[in-house]
CSV table of C-alpha atoms in Angstrom, one decimal:
chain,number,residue,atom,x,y,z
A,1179,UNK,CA,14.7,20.3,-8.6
A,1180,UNK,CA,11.8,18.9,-11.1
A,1181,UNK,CA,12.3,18.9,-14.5
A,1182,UNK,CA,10.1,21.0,-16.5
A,1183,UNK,CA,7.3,18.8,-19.5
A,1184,UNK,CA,9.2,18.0,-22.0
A,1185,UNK,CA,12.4,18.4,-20.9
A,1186,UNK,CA,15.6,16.0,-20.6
A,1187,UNK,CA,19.1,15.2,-18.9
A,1188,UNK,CA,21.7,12.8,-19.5
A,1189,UNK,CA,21.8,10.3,-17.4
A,1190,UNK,CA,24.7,7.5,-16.3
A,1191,UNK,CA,24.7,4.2,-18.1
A,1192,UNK,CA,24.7,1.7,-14.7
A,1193,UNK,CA,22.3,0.7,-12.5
A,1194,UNK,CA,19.4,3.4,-11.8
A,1195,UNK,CA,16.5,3.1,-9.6
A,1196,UNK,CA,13.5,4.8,-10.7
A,1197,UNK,CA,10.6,5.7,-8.4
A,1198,UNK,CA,6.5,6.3,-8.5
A,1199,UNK,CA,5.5,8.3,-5.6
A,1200,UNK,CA,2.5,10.1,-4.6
A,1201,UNK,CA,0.3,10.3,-1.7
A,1202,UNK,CA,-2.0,7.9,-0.4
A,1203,UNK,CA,-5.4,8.6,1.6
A,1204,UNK,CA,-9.2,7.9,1.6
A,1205,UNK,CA,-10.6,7.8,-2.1
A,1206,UNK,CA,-7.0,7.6,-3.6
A,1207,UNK,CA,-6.5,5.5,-6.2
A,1208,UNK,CA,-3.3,2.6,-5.8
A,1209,UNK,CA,-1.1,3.0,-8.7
A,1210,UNK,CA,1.6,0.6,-10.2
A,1211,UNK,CA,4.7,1.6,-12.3
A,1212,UNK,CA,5.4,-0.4,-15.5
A,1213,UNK,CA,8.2,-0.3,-18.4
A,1214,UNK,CA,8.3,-1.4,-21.8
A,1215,UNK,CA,11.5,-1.6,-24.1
A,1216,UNK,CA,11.0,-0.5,-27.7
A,1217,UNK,CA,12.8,-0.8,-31.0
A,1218,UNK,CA,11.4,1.4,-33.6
A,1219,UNK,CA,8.4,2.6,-31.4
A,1220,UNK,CA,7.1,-1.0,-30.7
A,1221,UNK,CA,7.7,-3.9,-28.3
A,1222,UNK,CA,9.9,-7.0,-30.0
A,1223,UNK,CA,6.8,-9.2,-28.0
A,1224,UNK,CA,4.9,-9.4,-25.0
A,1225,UNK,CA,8.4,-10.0,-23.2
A,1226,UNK,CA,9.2,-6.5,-23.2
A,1227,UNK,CA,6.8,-5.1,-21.1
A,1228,UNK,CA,7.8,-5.4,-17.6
A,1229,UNK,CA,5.0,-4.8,-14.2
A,1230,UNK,CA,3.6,-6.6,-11.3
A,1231,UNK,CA,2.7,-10.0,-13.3
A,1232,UNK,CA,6.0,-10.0,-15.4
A,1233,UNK,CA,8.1,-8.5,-12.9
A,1234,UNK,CA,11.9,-9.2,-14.9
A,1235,UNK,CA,12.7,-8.5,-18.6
A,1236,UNK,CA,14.6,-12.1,-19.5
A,1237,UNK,CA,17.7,-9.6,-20.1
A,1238,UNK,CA,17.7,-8.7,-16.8
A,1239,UNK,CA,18.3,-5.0,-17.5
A,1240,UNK,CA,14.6,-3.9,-16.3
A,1241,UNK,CA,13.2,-5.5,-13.2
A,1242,UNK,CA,9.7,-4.3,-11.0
A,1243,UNK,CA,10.8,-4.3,-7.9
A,1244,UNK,CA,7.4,-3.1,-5.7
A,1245,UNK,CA,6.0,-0.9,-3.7
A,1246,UNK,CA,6.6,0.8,-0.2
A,1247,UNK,CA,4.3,3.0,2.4
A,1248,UNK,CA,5.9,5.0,4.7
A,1249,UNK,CA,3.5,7.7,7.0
A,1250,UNK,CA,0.9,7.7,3.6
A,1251,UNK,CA,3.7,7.9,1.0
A,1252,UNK,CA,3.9,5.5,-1.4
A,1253,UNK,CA,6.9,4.6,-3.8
A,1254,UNK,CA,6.7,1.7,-6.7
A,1255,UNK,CA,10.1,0.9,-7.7
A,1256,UNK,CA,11.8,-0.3,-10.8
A,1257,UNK,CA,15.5,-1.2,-11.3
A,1258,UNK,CA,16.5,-0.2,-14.8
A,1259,UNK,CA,20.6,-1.4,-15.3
A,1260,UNK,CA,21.0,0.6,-18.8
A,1261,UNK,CA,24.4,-1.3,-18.9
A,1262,UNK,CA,22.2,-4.1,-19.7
A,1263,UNK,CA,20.1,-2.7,-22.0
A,1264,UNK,CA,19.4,-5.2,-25.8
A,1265,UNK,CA,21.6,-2.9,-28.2
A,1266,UNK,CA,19.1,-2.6,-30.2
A,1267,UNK,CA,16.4,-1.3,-27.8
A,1268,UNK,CA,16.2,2.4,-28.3
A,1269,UNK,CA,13.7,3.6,-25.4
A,1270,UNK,CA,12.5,2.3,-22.1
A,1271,UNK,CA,9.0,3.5,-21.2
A,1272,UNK,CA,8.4,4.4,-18.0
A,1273,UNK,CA,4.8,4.4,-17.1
A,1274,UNK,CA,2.2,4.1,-14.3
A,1275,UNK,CA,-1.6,2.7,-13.9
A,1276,UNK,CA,-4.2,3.6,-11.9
A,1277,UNK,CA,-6.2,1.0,-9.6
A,1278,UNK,CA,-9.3,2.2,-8.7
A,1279,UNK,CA,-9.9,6.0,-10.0
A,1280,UNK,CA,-7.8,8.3,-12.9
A,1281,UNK,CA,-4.7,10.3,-11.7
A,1282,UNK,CA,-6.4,13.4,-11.1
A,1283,UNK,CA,-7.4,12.0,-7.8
A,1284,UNK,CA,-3.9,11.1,-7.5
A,1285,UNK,CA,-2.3,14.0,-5.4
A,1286,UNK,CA,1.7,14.7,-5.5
A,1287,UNK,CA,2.2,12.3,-8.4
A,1288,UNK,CA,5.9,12.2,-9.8
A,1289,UNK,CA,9.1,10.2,-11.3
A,1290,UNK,CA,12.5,10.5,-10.0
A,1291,UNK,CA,15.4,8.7,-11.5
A,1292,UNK,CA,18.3,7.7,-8.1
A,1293,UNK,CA,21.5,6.1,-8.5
A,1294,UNK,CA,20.7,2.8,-7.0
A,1295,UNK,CA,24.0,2.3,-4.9
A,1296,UNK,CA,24.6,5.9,-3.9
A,1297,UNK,CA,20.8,7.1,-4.0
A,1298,UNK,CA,21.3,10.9,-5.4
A,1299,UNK,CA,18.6,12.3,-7.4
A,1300,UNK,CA,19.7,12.6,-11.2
A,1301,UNK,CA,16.3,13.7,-12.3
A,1302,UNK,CA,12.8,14.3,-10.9
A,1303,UNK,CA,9.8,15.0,-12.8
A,1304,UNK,CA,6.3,16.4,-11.2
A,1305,UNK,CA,3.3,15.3,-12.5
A,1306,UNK,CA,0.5,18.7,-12.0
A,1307,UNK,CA,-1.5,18.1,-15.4
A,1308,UNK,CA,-3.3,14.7,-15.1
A,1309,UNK,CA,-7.3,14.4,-15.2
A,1310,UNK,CA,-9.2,11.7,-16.2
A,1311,UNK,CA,-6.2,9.7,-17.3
A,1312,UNK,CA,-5.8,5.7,-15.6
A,1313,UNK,CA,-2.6,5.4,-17.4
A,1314,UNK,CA,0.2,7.4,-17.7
A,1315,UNK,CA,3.8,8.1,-19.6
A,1316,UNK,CA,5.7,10.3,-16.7
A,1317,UNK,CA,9.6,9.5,-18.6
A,1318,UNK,CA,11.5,7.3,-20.6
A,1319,UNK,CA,15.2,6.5,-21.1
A,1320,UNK,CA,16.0,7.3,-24.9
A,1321,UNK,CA,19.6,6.6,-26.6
A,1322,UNK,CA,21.7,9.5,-28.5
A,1323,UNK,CA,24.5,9.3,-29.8
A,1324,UNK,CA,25.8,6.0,-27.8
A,1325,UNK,CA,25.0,7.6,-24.2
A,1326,UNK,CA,21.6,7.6,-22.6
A,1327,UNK,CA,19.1,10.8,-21.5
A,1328,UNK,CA,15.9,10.7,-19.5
A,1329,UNK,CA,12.9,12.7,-20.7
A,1330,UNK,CA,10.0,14.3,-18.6
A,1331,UNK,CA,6.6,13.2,-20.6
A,1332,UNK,CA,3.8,13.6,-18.6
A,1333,UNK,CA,1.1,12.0,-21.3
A,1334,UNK,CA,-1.6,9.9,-20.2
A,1335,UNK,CA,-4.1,7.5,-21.4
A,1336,UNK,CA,-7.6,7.5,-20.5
A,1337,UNK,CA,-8.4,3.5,-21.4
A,1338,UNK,CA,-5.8,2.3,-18.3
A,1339,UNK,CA,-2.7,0.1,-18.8
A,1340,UNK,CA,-4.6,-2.0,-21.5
A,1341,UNK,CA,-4.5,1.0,-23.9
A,1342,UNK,CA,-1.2,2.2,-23.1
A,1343,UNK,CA,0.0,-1.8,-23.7
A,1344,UNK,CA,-1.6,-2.6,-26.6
A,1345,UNK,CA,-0.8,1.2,-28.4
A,1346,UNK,CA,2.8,-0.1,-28.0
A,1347,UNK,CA,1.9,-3.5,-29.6
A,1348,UNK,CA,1.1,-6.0,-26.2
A,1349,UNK,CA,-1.2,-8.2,-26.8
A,1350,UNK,CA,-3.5,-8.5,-24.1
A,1351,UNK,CA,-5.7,-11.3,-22.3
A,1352,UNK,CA,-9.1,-10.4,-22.5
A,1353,UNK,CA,-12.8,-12.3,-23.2
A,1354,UNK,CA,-13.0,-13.7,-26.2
A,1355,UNK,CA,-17.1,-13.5,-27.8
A,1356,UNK,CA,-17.1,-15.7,-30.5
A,1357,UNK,CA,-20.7,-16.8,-32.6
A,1358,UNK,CA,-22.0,-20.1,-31.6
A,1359,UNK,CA,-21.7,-22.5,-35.1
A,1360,UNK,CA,-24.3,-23.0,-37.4
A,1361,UNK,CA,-26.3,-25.8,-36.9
A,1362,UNK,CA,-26.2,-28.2,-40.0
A,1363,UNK,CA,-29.5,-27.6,-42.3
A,1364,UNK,CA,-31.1,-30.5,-44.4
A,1365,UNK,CA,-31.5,-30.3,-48.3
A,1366,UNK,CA,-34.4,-28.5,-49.4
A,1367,UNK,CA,-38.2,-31.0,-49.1
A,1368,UNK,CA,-36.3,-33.5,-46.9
A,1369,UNK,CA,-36.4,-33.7,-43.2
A,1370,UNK,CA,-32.8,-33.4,-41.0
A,1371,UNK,CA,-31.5,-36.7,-40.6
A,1372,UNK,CA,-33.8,-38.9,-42.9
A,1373,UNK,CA,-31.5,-41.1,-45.2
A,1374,UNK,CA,-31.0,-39.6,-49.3
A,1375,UNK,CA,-33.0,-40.0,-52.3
A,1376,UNK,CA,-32.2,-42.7,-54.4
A,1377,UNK,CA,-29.8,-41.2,-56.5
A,1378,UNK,CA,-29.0,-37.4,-54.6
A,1379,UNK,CA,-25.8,-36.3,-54.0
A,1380,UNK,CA,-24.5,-36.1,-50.5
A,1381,UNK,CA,-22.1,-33.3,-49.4
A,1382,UNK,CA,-19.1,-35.3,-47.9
A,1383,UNK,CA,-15.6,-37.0,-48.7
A,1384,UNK,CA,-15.8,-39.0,-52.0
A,1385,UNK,CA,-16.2,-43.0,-52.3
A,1386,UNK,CA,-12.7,-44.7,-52.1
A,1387,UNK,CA,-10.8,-45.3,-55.8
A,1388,UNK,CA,-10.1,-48.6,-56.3
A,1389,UNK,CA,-6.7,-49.7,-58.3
A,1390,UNK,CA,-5.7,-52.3,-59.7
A,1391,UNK,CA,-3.8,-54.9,-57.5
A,1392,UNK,CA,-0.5,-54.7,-59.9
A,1393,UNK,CA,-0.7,-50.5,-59.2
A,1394,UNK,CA,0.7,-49.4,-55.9
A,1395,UNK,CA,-1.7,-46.5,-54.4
A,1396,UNK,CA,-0.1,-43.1,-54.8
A,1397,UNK,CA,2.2,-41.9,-52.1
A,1398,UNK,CA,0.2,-39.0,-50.0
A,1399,UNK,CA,2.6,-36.1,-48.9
A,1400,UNK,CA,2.3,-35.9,-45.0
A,1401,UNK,CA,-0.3,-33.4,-43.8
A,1402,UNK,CA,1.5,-30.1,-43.3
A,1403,UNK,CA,2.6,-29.5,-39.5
A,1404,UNK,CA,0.1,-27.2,-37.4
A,1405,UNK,CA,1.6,-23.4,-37.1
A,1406,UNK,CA,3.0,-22.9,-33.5
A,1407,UNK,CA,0.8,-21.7,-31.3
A,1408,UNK,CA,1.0,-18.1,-30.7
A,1409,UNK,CA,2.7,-17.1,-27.2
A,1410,UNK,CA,-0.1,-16.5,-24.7
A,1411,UNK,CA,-0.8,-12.9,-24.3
A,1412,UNK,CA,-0.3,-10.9,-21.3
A,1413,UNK,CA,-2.5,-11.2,-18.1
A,1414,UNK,CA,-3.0,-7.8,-16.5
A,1415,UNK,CA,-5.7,-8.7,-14.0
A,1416,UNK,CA,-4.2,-8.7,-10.1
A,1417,UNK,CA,-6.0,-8.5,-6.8
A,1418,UNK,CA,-4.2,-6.3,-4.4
A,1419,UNK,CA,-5.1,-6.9,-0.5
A,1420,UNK,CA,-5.7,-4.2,1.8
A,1421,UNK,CA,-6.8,-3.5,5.0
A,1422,UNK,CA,-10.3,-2.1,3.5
A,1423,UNK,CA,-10.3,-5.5,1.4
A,1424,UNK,CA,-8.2,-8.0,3.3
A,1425,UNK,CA,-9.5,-11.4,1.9
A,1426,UNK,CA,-10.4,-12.8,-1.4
A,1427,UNK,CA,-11.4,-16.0,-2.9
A,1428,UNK,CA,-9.2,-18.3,-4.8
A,1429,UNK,CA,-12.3,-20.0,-6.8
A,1430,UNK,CA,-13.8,-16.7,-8.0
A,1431,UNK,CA,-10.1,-15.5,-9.1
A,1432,UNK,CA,-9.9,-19.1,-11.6
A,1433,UNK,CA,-6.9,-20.3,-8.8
A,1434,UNK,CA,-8.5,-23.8,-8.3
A,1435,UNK,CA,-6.2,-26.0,-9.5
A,1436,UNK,CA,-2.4,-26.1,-10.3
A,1437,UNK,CA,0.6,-25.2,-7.8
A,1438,UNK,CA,0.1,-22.0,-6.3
A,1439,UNK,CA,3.5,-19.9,-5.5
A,1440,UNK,CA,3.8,-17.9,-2.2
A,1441,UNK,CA,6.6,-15.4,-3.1
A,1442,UNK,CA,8.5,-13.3,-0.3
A,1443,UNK,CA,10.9,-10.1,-1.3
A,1444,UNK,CA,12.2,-7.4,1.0
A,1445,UNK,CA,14.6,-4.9,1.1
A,1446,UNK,CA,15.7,-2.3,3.5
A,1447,UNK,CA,15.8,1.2,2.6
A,1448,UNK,CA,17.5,2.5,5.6
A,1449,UNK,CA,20.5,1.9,7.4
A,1450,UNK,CA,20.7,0.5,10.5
A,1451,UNK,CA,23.2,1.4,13.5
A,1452,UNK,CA,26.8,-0.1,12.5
A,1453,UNK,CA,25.4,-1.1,8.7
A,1454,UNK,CA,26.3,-0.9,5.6
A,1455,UNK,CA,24.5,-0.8,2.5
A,1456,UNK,CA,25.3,-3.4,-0.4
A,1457,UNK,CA,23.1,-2.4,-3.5
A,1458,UNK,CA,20.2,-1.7,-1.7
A,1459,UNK,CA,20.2,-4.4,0.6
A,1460,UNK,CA,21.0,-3.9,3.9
A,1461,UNK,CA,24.4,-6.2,5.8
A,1462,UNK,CA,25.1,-6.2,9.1
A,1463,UNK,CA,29.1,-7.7,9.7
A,1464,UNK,CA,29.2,-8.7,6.0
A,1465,UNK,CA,25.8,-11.0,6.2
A,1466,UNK,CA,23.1,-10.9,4.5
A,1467,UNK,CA,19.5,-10.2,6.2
A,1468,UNK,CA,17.8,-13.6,6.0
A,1469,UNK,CA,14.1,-13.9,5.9
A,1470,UNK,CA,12.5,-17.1,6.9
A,1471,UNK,CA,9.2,-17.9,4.6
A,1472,UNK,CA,7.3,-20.5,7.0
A,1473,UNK,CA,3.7,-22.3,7.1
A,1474,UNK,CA,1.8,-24.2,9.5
A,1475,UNK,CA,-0.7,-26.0,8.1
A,1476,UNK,CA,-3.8,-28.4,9.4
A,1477,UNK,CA,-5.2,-31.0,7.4
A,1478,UNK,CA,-8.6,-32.1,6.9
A,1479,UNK,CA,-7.6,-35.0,8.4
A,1480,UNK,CA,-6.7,-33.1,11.4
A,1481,UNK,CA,-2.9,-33.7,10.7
A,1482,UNK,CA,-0.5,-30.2,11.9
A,1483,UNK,CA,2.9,-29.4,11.5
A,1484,UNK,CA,4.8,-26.4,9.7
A,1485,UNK,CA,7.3,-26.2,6.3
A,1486,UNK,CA,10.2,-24.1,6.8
A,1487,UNK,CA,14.0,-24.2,6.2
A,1488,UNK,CA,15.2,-24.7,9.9
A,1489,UNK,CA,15.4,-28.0,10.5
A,1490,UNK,CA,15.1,-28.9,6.9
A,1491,UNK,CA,11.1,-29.3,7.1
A,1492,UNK,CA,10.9,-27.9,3.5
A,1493,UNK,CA,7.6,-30.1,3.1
A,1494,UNK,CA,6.3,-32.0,-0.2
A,1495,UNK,CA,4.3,-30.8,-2.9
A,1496,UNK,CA,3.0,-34.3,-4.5
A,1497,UNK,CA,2.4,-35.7,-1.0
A,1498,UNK,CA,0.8,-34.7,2.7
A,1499,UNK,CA,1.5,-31.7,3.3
A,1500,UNK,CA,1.3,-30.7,-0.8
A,1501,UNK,CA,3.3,-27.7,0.8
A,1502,UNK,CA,6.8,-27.0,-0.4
A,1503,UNK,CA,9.4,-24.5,0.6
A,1504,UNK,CA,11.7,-24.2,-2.5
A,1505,UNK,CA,14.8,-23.1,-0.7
A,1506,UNK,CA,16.3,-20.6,1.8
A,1507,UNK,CA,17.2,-17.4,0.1
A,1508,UNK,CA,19.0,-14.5,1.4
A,1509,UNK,CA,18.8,-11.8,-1.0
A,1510,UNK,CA,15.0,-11.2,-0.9
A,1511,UNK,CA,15.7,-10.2,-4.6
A,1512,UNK,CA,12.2,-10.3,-6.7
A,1513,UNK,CA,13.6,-12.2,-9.7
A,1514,UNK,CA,14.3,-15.2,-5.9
A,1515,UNK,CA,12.9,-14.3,-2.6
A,1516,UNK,CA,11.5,-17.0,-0.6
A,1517,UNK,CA,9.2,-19.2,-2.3
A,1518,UNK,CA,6.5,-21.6,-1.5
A,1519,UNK,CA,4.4,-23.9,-3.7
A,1520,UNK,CA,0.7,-25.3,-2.4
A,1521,UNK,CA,-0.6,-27.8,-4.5
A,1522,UNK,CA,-4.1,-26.5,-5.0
A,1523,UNK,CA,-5.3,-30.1,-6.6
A,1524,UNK,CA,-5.4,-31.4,-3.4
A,1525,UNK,CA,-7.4,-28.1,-2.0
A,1526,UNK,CA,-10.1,-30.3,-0.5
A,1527,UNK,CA,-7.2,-31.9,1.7
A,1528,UNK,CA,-6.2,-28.1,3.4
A,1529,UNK,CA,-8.3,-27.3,6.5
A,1530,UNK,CA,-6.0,-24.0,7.0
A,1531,UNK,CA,-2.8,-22.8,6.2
A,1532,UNK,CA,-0.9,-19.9,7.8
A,1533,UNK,CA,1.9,-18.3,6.0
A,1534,UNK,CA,4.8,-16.5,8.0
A,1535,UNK,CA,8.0,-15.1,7.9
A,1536,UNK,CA,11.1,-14.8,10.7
A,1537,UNK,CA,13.9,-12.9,11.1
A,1538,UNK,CA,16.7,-15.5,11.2
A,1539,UNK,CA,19.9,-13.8,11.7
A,1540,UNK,CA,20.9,-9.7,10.0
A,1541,UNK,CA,18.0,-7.4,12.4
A,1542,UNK,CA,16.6,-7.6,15.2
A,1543,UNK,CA,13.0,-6.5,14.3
A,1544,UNK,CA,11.1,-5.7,11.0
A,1545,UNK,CA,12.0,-2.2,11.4
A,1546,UNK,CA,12.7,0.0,8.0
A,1547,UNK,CA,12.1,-3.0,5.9
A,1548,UNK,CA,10.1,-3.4,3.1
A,1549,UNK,CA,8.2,-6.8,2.0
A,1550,UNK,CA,5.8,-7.5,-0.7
A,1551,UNK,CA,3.8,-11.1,-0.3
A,1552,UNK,CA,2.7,-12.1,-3.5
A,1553,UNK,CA,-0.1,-15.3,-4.2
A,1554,UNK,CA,0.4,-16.4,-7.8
A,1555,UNK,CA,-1.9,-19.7,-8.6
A,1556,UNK,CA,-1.1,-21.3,-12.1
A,1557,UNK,CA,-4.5,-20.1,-12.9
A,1558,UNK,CA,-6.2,-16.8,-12.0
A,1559,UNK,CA,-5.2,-13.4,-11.1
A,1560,UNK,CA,-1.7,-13.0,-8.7
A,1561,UNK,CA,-2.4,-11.1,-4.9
A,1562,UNK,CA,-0.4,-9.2,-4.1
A,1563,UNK,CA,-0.1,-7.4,-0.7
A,1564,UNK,CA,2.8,-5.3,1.2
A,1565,UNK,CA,3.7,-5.3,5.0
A,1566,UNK,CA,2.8,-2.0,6.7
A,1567,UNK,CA,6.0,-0.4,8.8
A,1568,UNK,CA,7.0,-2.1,11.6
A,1569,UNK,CA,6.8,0.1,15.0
A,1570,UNK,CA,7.6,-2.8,17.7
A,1571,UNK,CA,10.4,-5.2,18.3
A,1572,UNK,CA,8.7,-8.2,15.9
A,1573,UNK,CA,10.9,-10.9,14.7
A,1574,UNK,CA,8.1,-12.6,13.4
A,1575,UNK,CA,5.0,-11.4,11.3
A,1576,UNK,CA,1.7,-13.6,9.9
A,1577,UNK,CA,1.1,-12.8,6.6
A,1578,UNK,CA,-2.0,-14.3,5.3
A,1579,UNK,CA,-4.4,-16.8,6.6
A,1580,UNK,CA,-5.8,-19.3,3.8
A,1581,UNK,CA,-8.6,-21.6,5.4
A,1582,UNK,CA,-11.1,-23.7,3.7
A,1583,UNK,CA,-15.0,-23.1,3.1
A,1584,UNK,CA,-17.2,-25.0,1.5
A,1585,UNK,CA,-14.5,-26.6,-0.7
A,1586,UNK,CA,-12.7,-23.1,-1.5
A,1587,UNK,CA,-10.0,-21.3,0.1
A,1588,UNK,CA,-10.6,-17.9,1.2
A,1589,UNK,CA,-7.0,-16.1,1.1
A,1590,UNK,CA,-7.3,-13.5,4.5
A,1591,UNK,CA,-4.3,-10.7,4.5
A,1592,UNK,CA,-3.2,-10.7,8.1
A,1593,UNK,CA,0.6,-8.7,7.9
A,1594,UNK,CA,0.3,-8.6,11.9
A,1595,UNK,CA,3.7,-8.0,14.0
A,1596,UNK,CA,4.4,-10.4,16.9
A,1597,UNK,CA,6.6,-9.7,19.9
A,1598,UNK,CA,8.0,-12.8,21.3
A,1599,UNK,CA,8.0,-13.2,25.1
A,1600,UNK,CA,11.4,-13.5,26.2
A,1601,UNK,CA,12.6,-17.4,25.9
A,1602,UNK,CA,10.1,-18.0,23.4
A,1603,UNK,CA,10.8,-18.9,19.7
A,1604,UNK,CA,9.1,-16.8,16.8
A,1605,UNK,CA,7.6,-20.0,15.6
A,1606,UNK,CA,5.5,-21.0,19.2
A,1607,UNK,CA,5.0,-17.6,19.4
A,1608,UNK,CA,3.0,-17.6,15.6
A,1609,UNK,CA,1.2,-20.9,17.2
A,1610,UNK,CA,0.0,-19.3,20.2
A,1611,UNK,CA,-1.1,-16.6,18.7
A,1612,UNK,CA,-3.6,-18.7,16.0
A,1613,UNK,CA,-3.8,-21.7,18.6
A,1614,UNK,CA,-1.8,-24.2,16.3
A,1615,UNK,CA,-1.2,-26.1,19.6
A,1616,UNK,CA,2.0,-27.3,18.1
A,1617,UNK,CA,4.9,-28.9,20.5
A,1618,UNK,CA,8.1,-27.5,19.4
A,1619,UNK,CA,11.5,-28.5,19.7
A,1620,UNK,CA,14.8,-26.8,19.0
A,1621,UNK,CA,15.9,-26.6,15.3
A,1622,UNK,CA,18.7,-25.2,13.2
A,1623,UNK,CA,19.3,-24.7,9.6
């Protein structure tokens, strides 16, 4: 049952999930949800505000987890463990941004607050007011009396998530229009540059003093050390890949240099046949689901071959390939997932790279699970992109397709299922479909 404006419920202090949904369709504008943890009204610093491009509060207590489509409606997820929860933080914000258009085009908006390991309902609010609002205040968690309540809000902001951050003390990355200096201006009757009158005075640092040789020189106090530079202020840009808009350009985002990280998380939201469920994750006979995060690459050079964790071919970031898998993780957890690093100072060396991921062992297709693939160079705006449902026995999906032109690389969302013939290996099955033209050998982890 919604809650009515205004209203509130206690809630249990443990884990909670809390959800955005609404529906999707032509003209609607993508959303994101986002949380900020106050003391006295305000954020501590930019650390405590949690969304897509600071994904986990360093206490761990708040974390963005993404979003998911199923059959046009959308979810974005945070995990909010108030058992976690800084003593001294009084409120979590929950909020949500619009991409694209205000929430009035947004139809069926609402919040709903689930235990995350049972997955009740403890409290739904319905959104019916919003107009020309791009960022919104649907709830928040508030503390009384030692034990926590949620409230239904429901007030928006009509300058986006930039307003709503920086009304609650984020600072914010944005251009920076500063007056070009003064150029320097010659005394009065005497031309720029020309040397001084006999006798004028010149602006500038005084003529040495000379002592006496028996008279030391005074002993300077060292300079005073430079203040520490203020922490760098939150980036809210993002470019989010769609079928509409499936490619984007590294160069005109500012990723052109620096290691770029290829991020994998998943989760499964429904139980398989014989499962169980272990906070959200999804086990089949007490494993894990892995996730294999893989790329073949070619070289300029013409050189091929692929990075992944079977067969230990995690690749090199300093050195041909300049790919490197960081490890083989099975949780699919945002703070972890899968992770790749491409060294984009050696961009000019890349002729193409294709990222994709295999089931290793836990399903056997992509069925009811939910990835996000997320780009982040060290410079520029993250892209972010998630997988649609699965409807056919995959075991292996390309993600993106990042091939050179003209000295930058174009990033190309592909999230395209492959069936693999019977006999043949997800990997030579990824090559023949992009003609790698790879010879493959059995591996194992």
């Amino acid at each position: 049952m919604s809650m009515p404006k205004g209203s509130n419920v206690p809630v249990p202090t443990s884990a909670l999930r809390v959800e955005l949904g609404w529906r999707t369709g032509p003209g609607v504008p993508d959303a994101d949800a986002s949380a900020l943890l106050l003391v006295s009204g305000k954020v501590r610093s930019d650390g405590d505000f949690v969304f897509y491009n600071q994904p986990v509060h360093s206490s761990g207590a708040v974390r963005h987890v993404g979003k998911q489509n199923s059959g046009g409606q959308v979810t974005d997820s945070l995990l909010v463990d108030l058992a976690r929860v800084e003593p001294a933080v009084e409120t979590v914000i929950l909020a949500a941004s619009a991409d694209g258009g205000s929430f009035g085009r947004v139809p069926g908006l609402y919040i709903q607050v689930l235990d995350d390991r049972q997955g009740t309902q403890i409290a739904r609010f319905d959104s019916t007011d919003a107009s020309v609002e791009t960022a919104f205040v649907l709830g928040e968690f508030y503390r009384r009396q030692g034990a926590w309540k949620f409230r239904a809000v429901g007030q928006g902001y009509s300058s986006g998530l930039e307003g709503l951050a920086t009304d609650y003390g984020i600072t914010v990355d944005e251009p920076q229009h500063t007056a070009p200096p003064a150029a320097p201006q010659a005394p009065a009757g005497q031309p720029f540059g020309a040397p001084p009158a006999p006798g004028a005075r010149v602006d500038g640092p005084p003529p040495p003093v000379a002592f006496p040789a028996t008279v030391p020189p005074p002993v300077m106090a060292p300079p005073p050390a430079p203040p520490a530079a203020p922490p760098a202020p939150v980036r809210l840009s993002k470019v989010t890949l769609t079928k509409e808009a499936p490619s984007v350009s590294l160069t005109k985002q500012g990723g052109t240099s620096g290691g770029m990280r290829v991020n994998l998380n998943w989760e499964v939201r429904k139980q398989f046949s014989g499962w169980g469920s272990k906070r959200g994750r999804a086990v089949a006979n007490h494993s894990d689901l892995d996730l294999d995060l893989c790329a073949l690459y070619e070289l300029s050079d013409g050189r091929k071959g692929v990075v992944q964790a079977l067969g230990n071919a995690f690749g090199a970031l300093h050195q041909p390939p300049y790919i490197h898998l960081d490890g083989d993780d099975r949780t699919g957890a945002v703070t972890s997932g899968e992770n790749l690093t491409i060294n984009l100072d050696h961009k000019q060396d890349f002729r193409r790279i294709l990222i994709f991921v295999t089931i290793y062992e836990g399903a056997r297709s992509f069925a009811d699970l939910h990835a996000t693939v997320t780009l982040q160079p060290l410079n520029g705006a993250p892209i972010d992109f998630s997988l649609d449902e699965c409807t056919v026995p995959s075991t292996v999906c390309a993600l993106a397709l990042i091939t050179s032109n003209a000295g930058d690389l174009i990033v190309q969302r592909e999230a395209r299922y492959l069936v693999p013939e019977r006999g043949v290996s997800p990997q030579r099955t990824v090559d023949y479909a992009y003609g790698w033209g790879m010879n493959w050998t059995p591996g194992r982890k």
